[in-house]
Amino acid sequence: MAVVTITPEELSRPVADAQAREWCAQLEAGDILLFPETPVPIPPFDLAFLLGQQQSDSSLHKNIAYKPNIDKLSGVDTKTADAEAVKRLQSIMRAYSQHVVEFLTGFLSPYRAKWRLDYASFRPQEEQGRDLPHRRRNDLLHTDAFPTRPTYGARILRFFNNIHPTRTRDWIVSDPFATVVKQFAPSEIAPAPDTTMSRAAKGLGRAVGLSAAIPAIKRSPYDEFMMRFHNLLKENARFQAECPKYSWKFPSGSSWMVYTDTVPHAVLAGQYALEQTLLVEPDALVAPETSPLKVLERIAGTALV
Ligand code: SIN
Ligand code: FE
């Protein structure tokens, strides 16, 4: 588990294919790539707008997702938000998303055209002491899985910017998936067929007479597993207390990139971040054997997607 620092000097040279493959391999193994000076800077005028959101009363201070494929913001209460501000935020997020993609297209060439662009987010809340339901807490170590967006084996790669003008964003991380998963018995981690979340959601829908209104989310066994593992890690007090922890403080103005389905992570403090998620297809990986999908399939002895 390491942080690999990429300097502006390295970024100013053309990237050789072998180097790009090595960066992909490091990410896939659970390293974090850190850019002390972000390669995706936010224009000062836009930055001032983003940093102004927490002070305002508008609902733009909540965690906000931007869906690049349909050019939509979600998490904004349009009843209270000022329409001009919403438009402004949407255009800032659109530009951010495009710039991250442009940068990664050159930087991680082995993955080019083999990812699905997922959501971007704006995270203006102070992370220290946030009052969230247990499973949504980000200050507990976890691997990522999205309840409503199964990946079918694609991996969750996230690119972050700490846009706070002075403060670091403070994370702890632990050993990668392949190491952590071995600490649990297969029976502890296997999704129980009768209690899968899609069934639970359907049952809940039926109970309140909404069965037609809640479309069943089709997850693969892999997705069921990853969702369950996310919850299991957050709820396992022994894992939280005893696992090896490495702490990293990402500087103001930096970016970093990590497979968050592979590296258990938690954010302990910090405010104002931007993030773009990419789902990297299994056939793009340079070391597919280390992917959570392959690790799990070896444990299960069967295909999981
Ligand atoms: C997370 O993905 O758990 C949160 C990371 C962050 O906001 O820094
Ligand atoms: Fe996470």
PDB file of C-alpha atoms and ligand atoms in Angstrom:
ATOM      1  CA  MET A   1       0.000   0.000   0.000  1.00  0.00           C
ATOM      2  CA  ALA A   2       1.760   3.097  -1.209  1.00  0.00           C
ATOM      3  CA  VAL A   3       1.193   6.585  -2.440  1.00  0.00           C
ATOM      4  CA  VAL A   4       2.918   7.169  -5.772  1.00  0.00           C
ATOM      5  CA  THR A   5       3.658  10.845  -6.319  1.00  0.00           C
ATOM      6  CA  ILE A   6       3.466  12.241  -9.846  1.00  0.00           C
ATOM      7  CA  THR A   7       5.196  15.556 -10.246  1.00  0.00           C
ATOM      8  CA  PRO A   8       4.250  18.362 -12.647  1.00  0.00           C
ATOM      9  CA  GLU A   9       7.636  17.747 -14.291  1.00  0.00           C
ATOM     10  CA  GLU A  10       6.655  14.132 -15.108  1.00  0.00           C
ATOM     11  CA  LEU A  11       3.324  15.354 -16.428  1.00  0.00           C
ATOM     12  CA  SER A  12       4.987  17.823 -18.769  1.00  0.00           C
ATOM     13  CA  ARG A  13       6.595  14.979 -20.759  1.00  0.00           C
ATOM     14  CA  PRO A  14       4.722  12.692 -23.167  1.00  0.00           C
ATOM     15  CA  VAL A  15       3.690   9.508 -21.341  1.00  0.00           C
ATOM     16  CA  ALA A  16       5.353   6.332 -22.647  1.00  0.00           C
ATOM     17  CA  ASP A  17       3.036   3.299 -22.988  1.00  0.00           C
ATOM     18  CA  ALA A  18       5.107   1.264 -20.536  1.00  0.00           C
ATOM     19  CA  GLN A  19       4.831   4.044 -17.950  1.00  0.00           C
ATOM     20  CA  ALA A  20       1.049   4.307 -18.408  1.00  0.00           C
ATOM     21  CA  ARG A  21       0.726   0.530 -17.922  1.00  0.00           C
ATOM     22  CA  GLU A  22       2.787   0.736 -14.765  1.00  0.00           C
ATOM     23  CA  TRP A  23       0.520   3.442 -13.331  1.00  0.00           C
ATOM     24  CA  CYS A  24      -2.526   1.276 -14.162  1.00  0.00           C
ATOM     25  CA  ALA A  25      -0.857  -1.720 -12.475  1.00  0.00           C
ATOM     26  CA  GLN A  26      -0.074   0.337  -9.368  1.00  0.00           C
ATOM     27  CA  LEU A  27      -3.677   1.527  -9.149  1.00  0.00           C
ATOM     28  CA  GLU A  28      -5.014  -1.997  -9.651  1.00  0.00           C
ATOM     29  CA  ALA A  29      -2.753  -3.285  -6.875  1.00  0.00           C
ATOM     30  CA  GLY A  30      -4.215  -0.746  -4.443  1.00  0.00           C
ATOM     31  CA  ASP A  31      -1.788   2.175  -4.610  1.00  0.00           C
ATOM     32  CA  ILE A  32      -2.912   5.786  -4.651  1.00  0.00           C
ATOM     33  CA  LEU A  33      -1.564   8.086  -7.360  1.00  0.00           C
ATOM     34  CA  LEU A  34      -1.054  11.573  -5.950  1.00  0.00           C
ATOM     35  CA  PHE A  35      -0.623  14.767  -7.955  1.00  0.00           C
ATOM     36  CA  PRO A  36       0.637  17.380  -5.480  1.00  0.00           C
ATOM     37  CA  GLU A  37      -0.388  20.022  -8.018  1.00  0.00           C
ATOM     38  CA  THR A  38      -3.639  19.022  -9.678  1.00  0.00           C
ATOM     39  CA  PRO A  39      -3.513  18.472 -13.444  1.00  0.00           C
ATOM     40  CA  VAL A  40      -7.180  19.563 -13.506  1.00  0.00           C
ATOM     41  CA  PRO A  41      -7.141  23.047 -11.950  1.00  0.00           C
ATOM     42  CA  ILE A  42     -10.413  24.867 -11.298  1.00  0.00           C
ATOM     43  CA  PRO A  43     -10.518  28.405 -12.752  1.00  0.00           C
ATOM     44  CA  PRO A  44     -10.282  30.965  -9.872  1.00  0.00           C
ATOM     45  CA  PHE A  45     -13.680  32.508 -10.607  1.00  0.00           C
ATOM     46  CA  ASP A  46     -15.374  29.062 -10.416  1.00  0.00           C
ATOM     47  CA  LEU A  47     -13.399  28.133  -7.320  1.00  0.00           C
ATOM     48  CA  ALA A  48     -14.638  31.261  -5.533  1.00  0.00           C
ATOM     49  CA  PHE A  49     -18.207  30.286  -6.413  1.00  0.00           C
ATOM     50  CA  LEU A  50     -17.769  26.721  -5.082  1.00  0.00           C
ATOM     51  CA  LEU A  51     -16.144  27.894  -1.855  1.00  0.00           C
ATOM     52  CA  GLY A  52     -18.984  30.384  -1.339  1.00  0.00           C
ATOM     53  CA  GLN A  53     -21.649  27.675  -1.264  1.00  0.00           C
ATOM     54  CA  GLN A  54     -21.290  26.549   2.334  1.00  0.00           C
ATOM     55  CA  GLN A  55     -21.944  30.017   3.687  1.00  0.00           C
ATOM     56  CA  SER A  56     -25.054  30.549   1.622  1.00  0.00           C
ATOM     57  CA  ASP A  57     -28.493  29.306   2.611  1.00  0.00           C
ATOM     58  CA  SER A  58     -29.066  27.643  -0.724  1.00  0.00           C
ATOM     59  CA  SER A  59     -29.416  23.891  -0.905  1.00  0.00           C
ATOM     60  CA  LEU A  60     -26.248  23.851  -3.029  1.00  0.00           C
ATOM     61  CA  HIS A  61     -24.222  23.158   0.087  1.00  0.00           C
ATOM     62  CA  LYS A  62     -25.272  19.507   0.251  1.00  0.00           C
ATOM     63  CA  ASN A  63     -23.328  16.726  -1.476  1.00  0.00           C
ATOM     64  CA  ILE A  64     -24.228  17.136  -5.087  1.00  0.00           C
ATOM     65  CA  ALA A  65     -23.922  14.632  -7.891  1.00  0.00           C
ATOM     66  CA  TYR A  66     -23.487  15.522 -11.532  1.00  0.00           C
ATOM     67  CA  LYS A  67     -24.480  12.918 -14.132  1.00  0.00           C
ATOM     68  CA  PRO A  68     -22.319  13.636 -17.160  1.00  0.00           C
ATOM     69  CA  ASN A  69     -24.170  11.308 -19.512  1.00  0.00           C
ATOM     70  CA  ILE A  70     -27.415  13.244 -19.183  1.00  0.00           C
ATOM     71  CA  ASP A  71     -25.884  16.569 -18.105  1.00  0.00           C
ATOM     72  CA  LYS A  72     -27.973  16.724 -14.893  1.00  0.00           C
ATOM     73  CA  LEU A  73     -27.335  17.718 -11.287  1.00  0.00           C
ATOM     74  CA  SER A  74     -28.975  15.732  -8.517  1.00  0.00           C
ATOM     75  CA  GLY A  75     -29.182  16.465  -4.809  1.00  0.00           C
ATOM     76  CA  VAL A  76     -30.237  20.058  -5.473  1.00  0.00           C
ATOM     77  CA  ASP A  77     -33.558  21.138  -4.064  1.00  0.00           C
ATOM     78  CA  THR A  78     -34.781  23.263  -6.947  1.00  0.00           C
ATOM     79  CA  LYS A  79     -37.549  24.671  -4.748  1.00  0.00           C
ATOM     80  CA  THR A  80     -35.043  26.532  -2.604  1.00  0.00           C
ATOM     81  CA  ALA A  81     -31.982  26.831  -4.828  1.00  0.00           C
ATOM     82  CA  ASP A  82     -31.559  29.916  -6.899  1.00  0.00           C
ATOM     83  CA  ALA A  83     -31.911  28.939 -10.567  1.00  0.00           C
ATOM     84  CA  GLU A  84     -28.903  30.998 -11.671  1.00  0.00           C
ATOM     85  CA  ALA A  85     -26.695  29.349  -9.057  1.00  0.00           C
ATOM     86  CA  VAL A  86     -27.857  25.882 -10.117  1.00  0.00           C
ATOM     87  CA  LYS A  87     -26.992  26.656 -13.731  1.00  0.00           C
ATOM     88  CA  ARG A  88     -23.622  27.961 -12.698  1.00  0.00           C
ATOM     89  CA  LEU A  89     -22.850  24.861 -10.661  1.00  0.00           C
ATOM     90  CA  GLN A  90     -23.973  22.628 -13.505  1.00  0.00           C
ATOM     91  CA  SER A  91     -21.637  24.339 -15.935  1.00  0.00           C
ATOM     92  CA  ILE A  92     -18.706  24.134 -13.482  1.00  0.00           C
ATOM     93  CA  MET A  93     -19.347  20.410 -12.944  1.00  0.00           C
ATOM     94  CA  ARG A  94     -19.705  19.796 -16.676  1.00  0.00           C
ATOM     95  CA  ALA A  95     -16.339  21.438 -17.327  1.00  0.00           C
ATOM     96  CA  TYR A  96     -14.691  19.584 -14.428  1.00  0.00           C
ATOM     97  CA  SER A  97     -15.983  16.233 -15.655  1.00  0.00           C
ATOM     98  CA  GLN A  98     -14.780  16.925 -19.199  1.00  0.00           C
ATOM     99  CA  HIS A  99     -11.339  18.012 -18.021  1.00  0.00           C
ATOM    100  CA  VAL A 100     -10.847  14.930 -15.861  1.00  0.00           C
ATOM    101  CA  VAL A 101     -11.784  12.714 -18.817  1.00  0.00           C
ATOM    102  CA  GLU A 102      -9.462  14.619 -21.145  1.00  0.00           C
ATOM    103  CA  PHE A 103      -6.609  14.286 -18.693  1.00  0.00           C
ATOM    104  CA  LEU A 104      -7.142  10.575 -18.037  1.00  0.00           C
ATOM    105  CA  THR A 105      -7.506   9.789 -21.726  1.00  0.00           C
ATOM    106  CA  GLY A 106      -3.868  10.783 -22.142  1.00  0.00           C
ATOM    107  CA  PHE A 107      -2.599   9.686 -18.750  1.00  0.00           C
ATOM    108  CA  LEU A 108      -4.139   6.206 -18.454  1.00  0.00           C
ATOM    109  CA  SER A 109      -4.012   5.233 -22.111  1.00  0.00           C
ATOM    110  CA  PRO A 110      -4.531   1.460 -21.508  1.00  0.00           C
ATOM    111  CA  TYR A 111      -8.029   2.264 -20.210  1.00  0.00           C
ATOM    112  CA  ARG A 112      -8.941   4.681 -22.985  1.00  0.00           C
ATOM    113  CA  ALA A 113     -12.474   4.103 -24.348  1.00  0.00           C
ATOM    114  CA  LYS A 114     -12.854   1.144 -21.990  1.00  0.00           C
ATOM    115  CA  TRP A 115     -14.501   2.946 -19.138  1.00  0.00           C
ATOM    116  CA  ARG A 116     -18.032   4.062 -18.439  1.00  0.00           C
ATOM    117  CA  LEU A 117     -18.268   7.587 -17.191  1.00  0.00           C
ATOM    118  CA  ASP A 118     -20.127   7.559 -13.878  1.00  0.00           C
ATOM    119  CA  TYR A 119     -21.145  10.486 -11.648  1.00  0.00           C
ATOM    120  CA  ALA A 120     -19.035  13.419 -10.562  1.00  0.00           C
ATOM    121  CA  SER A 121     -19.634  15.034  -7.165  1.00  0.00           C
ATOM    122  CA  PHE A 122     -19.132  18.273  -5.270  1.00  0.00           C
ATOM    123  CA  ARG A 123     -18.475  17.714  -1.543  1.00  0.00           C
ATOM    124  CA  PRO A 124     -18.652  21.026   0.299  1.00  0.00           C
ATOM    125  CA  GLN A 125     -19.420  19.661   3.784  1.00  0.00           C
ATOM    126  CA  GLU A 126     -16.955  19.454   6.647  1.00  0.00           C
ATOM    127  CA  GLU A 127     -16.238  15.729   6.957  1.00  0.00           C
ATOM    128  CA  GLN A 128     -15.166  15.766  10.596  1.00  0.00           C
ATOM    129  CA  GLY A 129     -18.091  14.895  12.843  1.00  0.00           C
ATOM    130  CA  ARG A 130     -20.689  14.570  10.073  1.00  0.00           C
ATOM    131  CA  ASP A 131     -23.888  13.076  11.410  1.00  0.00           C
ATOM    132  CA  LEU A 132     -24.822  10.334   8.931  1.00  0.00           C
ATOM    133  CA  PRO A 133     -26.580   6.969   9.261  1.00  0.00           C
ATOM    134  CA  HIS A 134     -24.064   4.219  10.047  1.00  0.00           C
ATOM    135  CA  ARG A 135     -23.899   2.683   6.563  1.00  0.00           C
ATOM    136  CA  ARG A 136     -23.499   6.095   4.941  1.00  0.00           C
ATOM    137  CA  ARG A 137     -20.694   7.254   7.206  1.00  0.00           C
ATOM    138  CA  ASN A 138     -17.508   7.998   5.296  1.00  0.00           C
ATOM    139  CA  ASP A 139     -15.307   8.154   8.383  1.00  0.00           C
ATOM    140  CA  LEU A 140     -15.471   4.350   8.737  1.00  0.00           C
ATOM    141  CA  LEU A 141     -13.171   2.262   6.546  1.00  0.00           C
ATOM    142  CA  HIS A 142     -15.026   0.711   3.619  1.00  0.00           C
ATOM    143  CA  THR A 143     -14.708  -0.371   0.030  1.00  0.00           C
ATOM    144  CA  ASP A 144     -17.135   1.346  -2.330  1.00  0.00           C
ATOM    145  CA  ALA A 145     -20.222  -0.219  -3.875  1.00  0.00           C
ATOM    146  CA  PHE A 146     -23.193   1.704  -5.211  1.00  0.00           C
ATOM    147  CA  PRO A 147     -26.653   0.538  -4.090  1.00  0.00           C
ATOM    148  CA  THR A 148     -28.390   1.754  -7.245  1.00  0.00           C
ATOM    149  CA  ARG A 149     -25.595   1.318  -9.816  1.00  0.00           C
ATOM    150  CA  PRO A 150     -24.334  -2.265 -10.100  1.00  0.00           C
ATOM    151  CA  THR A 151     -21.072  -2.465 -12.077  1.00  0.00           C
ATOM    152  CA  TYR A 152     -21.113  -6.124 -13.197  1.00  0.00           C
ATOM    153  CA  GLY A 153     -17.424  -6.475 -12.479  1.00  0.00           C
ATOM    154  CA  ALA A 154     -16.290  -3.081 -13.755  1.00  0.00           C
ATOM    155  CA  ARG A 155     -14.009  -1.379 -11.233  1.00  0.00           C
ATOM    156  CA  ILE A 156     -14.620   1.894  -9.433  1.00  0.00           C
ATOM    157  CA  LEU A 157     -11.836   4.370 -10.160  1.00  0.00           C
ATOM    158  CA  ARG A 158     -12.156   7.797  -8.542  1.00  0.00           C
ATOM    159  CA  PHE A 159     -10.318  11.010  -9.254  1.00  0.00           C
ATOM    160  CA  PHE A 160     -10.426  13.636  -6.469  1.00  0.00           C
ATOM    161  CA  ASN A 161      -9.517  17.323  -6.148  1.00  0.00           C
ATOM    162  CA  ASN A 162      -9.020  18.925  -2.737  1.00  0.00           C
ATOM    163  CA  ILE A 163     -10.215  22.440  -3.554  1.00  0.00           C
ATOM    164  CA  HIS A 164     -10.044  23.762   0.014  1.00  0.00           C
ATOM    165  CA  PRO A 165      -7.848  26.891  -0.138  1.00  0.00           C
ATOM    166  CA  THR A 166      -5.664  25.897   2.841  1.00  0.00           C
ATOM    167  CA  ARG A 167      -6.642  22.644   4.548  1.00  0.00           C
ATOM    168  CA  THR A 168      -5.667  19.053   3.807  1.00  0.00           C
ATOM    169  CA  ARG A 169      -8.238  16.282   3.205  1.00  0.00           C
ATOM    170  CA  ASP A 170      -7.402  13.576   5.725  1.00  0.00           C
ATOM    171  CA  TRP A 171      -7.877   9.926   4.856  1.00  0.00           C
ATOM    172  CA  ILE A 172      -6.983   6.623   6.368  1.00  0.00           C
ATOM    173  CA  VAL A 173      -6.684   3.589   4.128  1.00  0.00           C
ATOM    174  CA  SER A 174      -6.041  -0.081   4.785  1.00  0.00           C
ATOM    175  CA  ASP A 175      -4.670  -3.090   2.915  1.00  0.00           C
ATOM    176  CA  PRO A 176      -6.257  -3.893  -0.436  1.00  0.00           C
ATOM    177  CA  PHE A 177      -9.289  -6.076  -1.059  1.00  0.00           C
ATOM    178  CA  ALA A 178      -7.411  -9.337  -1.728  1.00  0.00           C
ATOM    179  CA  THR A 179      -5.739  -9.075   1.706  1.00  0.00           C
ATOM    180  CA  VAL A 180      -8.796  -7.927   3.648  1.00  0.00           C
ATOM    181  CA  VAL A 181     -11.241 -10.407   2.194  1.00  0.00           C
ATOM    182  CA  LYS A 182      -9.062 -13.317   3.362  1.00  0.00           C
ATOM    183  CA  GLN A 183      -9.689 -12.293   6.980  1.00  0.00           C
ATOM    184  CA  PHE A 184     -13.347 -13.275   6.716  1.00  0.00           C
ATOM    185  CA  ALA A 185     -14.842 -16.747   6.393  1.00  0.00           C
ATOM    186  CA  PRO A 186     -16.633 -17.318   3.069  1.00  0.00           C
ATOM    187  CA  SER A 187     -19.903 -17.785   4.983  1.00  0.00           C
ATOM    188  CA  GLU A 188     -19.505 -14.330   6.532  1.00  0.00           C
ATOM    189  CA  ILE A 189     -19.076 -12.604   3.220  1.00  0.00           C
ATOM    190  CA  ALA A 190     -21.361 -14.563   0.885  1.00  0.00           C
ATOM    191  CA  PRO A 191     -24.615 -12.790   0.116  1.00  0.00           C
ATOM    192  CA  ALA A 192     -27.475 -14.859   1.541  1.00  0.00           C
ATOM    193  CA  PRO A 193     -29.789 -15.624  -1.406  1.00  0.00           C
ATOM    194  CA  ASP A 194     -32.974 -14.859   0.519  1.00  0.00           C
ATOM    195  CA  THR A 195     -31.898 -11.577   1.969  1.00  0.00           C
ATOM    196  CA  THR A 196     -30.430  -9.900  -1.088  1.00  0.00           C
ATOM    197  CA  MET A 197     -31.044  -6.203  -1.175  1.00  0.00           C
ATOM    198  CA  SER A 198     -33.140  -6.327  -4.335  1.00  0.00           C
ATOM    199  CA  ARG A 199     -35.541  -8.746  -2.636  1.00  0.00           C
ATOM    200  CA  ALA A 200     -35.608  -6.602   0.471  1.00  0.00           C
ATOM    201  CA  ALA A 201     -36.327  -3.513  -1.613  1.00  0.00           C
ATOM    202  CA  LYS A 202     -39.085  -5.295  -3.520  1.00  0.00           C
ATOM    203  CA  GLY A 203     -40.589  -6.588  -0.276  1.00  0.00           C
ATOM    204  CA  LEU A 204     -40.518  -3.107   1.172  1.00  0.00           C
ATOM    205  CA  GLY A 205     -42.112  -1.718  -1.981  1.00  0.00           C
ATOM    206  CA  ARG A 206     -44.910  -4.298  -1.803  1.00  0.00           C
ATOM    207  CA  ALA A 207     -45.494  -3.581   1.870  1.00  0.00           C
ATOM    208  CA  VAL A 208     -46.241   0.056   1.124  1.00  0.00           C
ATOM    209  CA  GLY A 209     -48.145  -0.719  -2.074  1.00  0.00           C
ATOM    210  CA  LEU A 210     -45.465   0.553  -4.429  1.00  0.00           C
ATOM    211  CA  SER A 211     -44.420  -2.596  -6.228  1.00  0.00           C
ATOM    212  CA  ALA A 212     -45.019  -1.083  -9.645  1.00  0.00           C
ATOM    213  CA  ALA A 213     -43.209   2.128  -8.788  1.00  0.00           C
ATOM    214  CA  ILE A 214     -39.908   0.593  -7.603  1.00  0.00           C
ATOM    215  CA  PRO A 215     -38.072  -0.949 -10.509  1.00  0.00           C
ATOM    216  CA  ALA A 216     -36.054  -3.948  -9.342  1.00  0.00           C
ATOM    217  CA  ILE A 217     -32.340  -3.217  -9.610  1.00  0.00           C
ATOM    218  CA  LYS A 218     -30.678  -6.071 -11.373  1.00  0.00           C
ATOM    219  CA  ARG A 219     -27.409  -6.854  -9.663  1.00  0.00           C
ATOM    220  CA  SER A 220     -24.985  -9.619 -10.451  1.00  0.00           C
ATOM    221  CA  PRO A 221     -23.871 -11.897  -7.592  1.00  0.00           C
ATOM    222  CA  TYR A 222     -20.650  -9.861  -7.708  1.00  0.00           C
ATOM    223  CA  ASP A 223     -22.559  -6.635  -7.019  1.00  0.00           C
ATOM    224  CA  GLU A 224     -24.559  -8.260  -4.205  1.00  0.00           C
ATOM    225  CA  PHE A 225     -21.298  -9.351  -2.667  1.00  0.00           C
ATOM    226  CA  MET A 226     -19.624  -5.936  -2.970  1.00  0.00           C
ATOM    227  CA  MET A 227     -22.636  -4.162  -1.457  1.00  0.00           C
ATOM    228  CA  ARG A 228     -22.681  -6.611   1.428  1.00  0.00           C
ATOM    229  CA  PHE A 229     -18.939  -6.276   1.946  1.00  0.00           C
ATOM    230  CA  HIS A 230     -19.219  -2.469   2.128  1.00  0.00           C
ATOM    231  CA  ASN A 231     -21.798  -2.825   4.925  1.00  0.00           C
ATOM    232  CA  LEU A 232     -19.913  -5.618   6.658  1.00  0.00           C
ATOM    233  CA  LEU A 233     -16.703  -3.559   6.918  1.00  0.00           C
ATOM    234  CA  LYS A 234     -18.512  -0.507   8.287  1.00  0.00           C
ATOM    235  CA  GLU A 235     -20.393  -2.642  10.817  1.00  0.00           C
ATOM    236  CA  ASN A 236     -17.430  -4.761  11.959  1.00  0.00           C
ATOM    237  CA  ALA A 237     -16.035  -3.030  15.045  1.00  0.00           C
ATOM    238  CA  ARG A 238     -13.078  -5.388  15.257  1.00  0.00           C
ATOM    239  CA  PHE A 239     -12.017  -4.674  11.666  1.00  0.00           C
ATOM    240  CA  GLN A 240     -12.389  -0.918  12.240  1.00  0.00           C
ATOM    241  CA  ALA A 241     -10.322  -1.059  15.419  1.00  0.00           C
ATOM    242  CA  GLU A 242      -7.633  -3.593  14.536  1.00  0.00           C
ATOM    243  CA  CYS A 243      -6.889  -3.443  10.813  1.00  0.00           C
ATOM    244  CA  PRO A 244      -3.635  -1.803   9.708  1.00  0.00           C
ATOM    245  CA  LYS A 245      -4.203   1.885   9.032  1.00  0.00           C
ATOM    246  CA  TYR A 246      -2.172   4.234   6.899  1.00  0.00           C
ATOM    247  CA  SER A 247      -2.990   7.894   7.144  1.00  0.00           C
ATOM    248  CA  TRP A 248      -2.621  10.373   4.279  1.00  0.00           C
ATOM    249  CA  LYS A 249      -3.284  14.062   4.221  1.00  0.00           C
ATOM    250  CA  PHE A 250      -3.969  15.255   0.693  1.00  0.00           C
ATOM    251  CA  PRO A 251      -2.745  18.853   0.337  1.00  0.00           C
ATOM    252  CA  SER A 252      -4.848  21.798  -0.685  1.00  0.00           C
ATOM    253  CA  GLY A 253      -4.745  22.035  -4.487  1.00  0.00           C
ATOM    254  CA  SER A 254      -3.791  18.383  -4.997  1.00  0.00           C
ATOM    255  CA  SER A 255      -5.529  15.554  -6.853  1.00  0.00           C
ATOM    256  CA  TRP A 256      -5.382  11.836  -6.215  1.00  0.00           C
ATOM    257  CA  MET A 257      -6.727   8.751  -7.868  1.00  0.00           C
ATOM    258  CA  VAL A 258      -7.591   5.365  -6.386  1.00  0.00           C
ATOM    259  CA  TYR A 259      -9.658   2.226  -6.971  1.00  0.00           C
ATOM    260  CA  THR A 260     -12.095   2.697  -4.106  1.00  0.00           C
ATOM    261  CA  ASP A 261     -13.619  -0.777  -4.571  1.00  0.00           C
ATOM    262  CA  THR A 262     -10.172  -2.201  -3.789  1.00  0.00           C
ATOM    263  CA  VAL A 263      -8.699   0.100  -1.165  1.00  0.00           C
ATOM    264  CA  PRO A 264     -10.590   0.392   2.132  1.00  0.00           C
ATOM    265  CA  HIS A 265     -10.720   4.131   2.812  1.00  0.00           C
ATOM    266  CA  ALA A 266     -12.275   6.650   5.192  1.00  0.00           C
ATOM    267  CA  VAL A 267     -12.259  10.434   5.224  1.00  0.00           C
ATOM    268  CA  LEU A 268     -11.718  11.861   8.707  1.00  0.00           C
ATOM    269  CA  ALA A 269     -11.534  15.586   8.058  1.00  0.00           C
ATOM    270  CA  GLY A 270     -11.540  18.085   5.252  1.00  0.00           C
ATOM    271  CA  GLN A 271     -13.955  20.272   3.385  1.00  0.00           C
ATOM    272  CA  TYR A 272     -14.610  21.049  -0.286  1.00  0.00           C
ATOM    273  CA  ALA A 273     -13.697  18.355  -2.759  1.00  0.00           C
ATOM    274  CA  LEU A 274     -14.577  17.513  -6.319  1.00  0.00           C
ATOM    275  CA  GLU A 275     -14.584  13.969  -7.603  1.00  0.00           C
ATOM    276  CA  GLN A 276     -15.208  12.079 -10.834  1.00  0.00           C
ATOM    277  CA  THR A 277     -15.944   8.335 -10.914  1.00  0.00           C
ATOM    278  CA  LEU A 278     -15.107   6.034 -13.831  1.00  0.00           C
ATOM    279  CA  LEU A 279     -16.157   2.408 -14.142  1.00  0.00           C
ATOM    280  CA  VAL A 280     -13.286   0.562 -15.787  1.00  0.00           C
ATOM    281  CA  GLU A 281     -14.334  -2.536 -17.753  1.00  0.00           C
ATOM    282  CA  PRO A 282     -12.711  -5.833 -16.708  1.00  0.00           C
ATOM    283  CA  ASP A 283     -11.122  -6.346 -20.141  1.00  0.00           C
ATOM    284  CA  ALA A 284      -9.233  -3.052 -19.832  1.00  0.00           C
ATOM    285  CA  LEU A 285      -7.367  -4.078 -16.675  1.00  0.00           C
ATOM    286  CA  VAL A 286      -3.634  -4.669 -16.989  1.00  0.00           C
ATOM    287  CA  ALA A 287      -3.650  -7.173 -14.053  1.00  0.00           C
ATOM    288  CA  PRO A 288      -7.190  -8.633 -13.996  1.00  0.00           C
ATOM    289  CA  GLU A 289      -6.194 -11.443 -11.602  1.00  0.00           C
ATOM    290  CA  THR A 290      -5.927  -8.955  -8.729  1.00  0.00           C
ATOM    291  CA  SER A 291      -9.397  -7.455  -9.329  1.00  0.00           C
ATOM    292  CA  PRO A 292     -12.052  -7.977  -6.646  1.00  0.00           C
ATOM    293  CA  LEU A 293     -14.081  -9.904  -9.241  1.00  0.00           C
ATOM    294  CA  LYS A 294     -11.335 -12.456  -9.891  1.00  0.00           C
ATOM    295  CA  VAL A 295     -10.404 -12.696  -6.210  1.00  0.00           C
ATOM    296  CA  LEU A 296     -14.031 -13.467  -5.340  1.00  0.00           C
ATOM    297  CA  GLU A 297     -14.506 -15.893  -8.197  1.00  0.00           C
ATOM    298  CA  ARG A 298     -11.494 -17.841  -6.936  1.00  0.00           C
ATOM    299  CA  ILE A 299     -13.050 -17.996  -3.454  1.00  0.00           C
ATOM    300  CA  ALA A 300     -16.513 -18.907  -4.789  1.00  0.00           C
ATOM    301  CA  GLY A 301     -15.191 -21.339  -7.401  1.00  0.00           C
ATOM    302  CA  THR A 302     -17.732 -20.010  -9.899  1.00  0.00           C
ATOM    303  CA  ALA A 303     -18.435 -17.068 -12.216  1.00  0.00           C
ATOM    304  CA  LEU A 304     -20.075 -14.134 -10.414  1.00  0.00           C
ATOM    305  CA  VAL A 305     -21.253 -12.000 -13.316  1.00  0.00           C
TER     306      VAL A 305
HETATM  307  C1  SIN B   1     -15.586   8.149   0.197  1.00  0.00           C
HETATM  308  O1  SIN B   1     -15.573   7.786  -0.976  1.00  0.00           O
HETATM  309  O2  SIN B   1     -15.796   7.335   1.075  1.00  0.00           O
HETATM  310  C2  SIN B   1     -15.391   9.611   0.581  1.00  0.00           C
HETATM  311  C3  SIN B   1     -14.081  10.132   0.190  1.00  0.00           C
HETATM  312  C4  SIN B   1     -13.995  11.633   0.298  1.00  0.00           C
HETATM  313  O3  SIN B   1     -15.015  12.327   0.192  1.00  0.00           O
HETATM  314  O4  SIN B   1     -12.880  12.145   0.477  1.00  0.00           O
HETATM  315 FE    FE B   2     -16.072   5.553  -0.243  1.00  0.00          FE
END
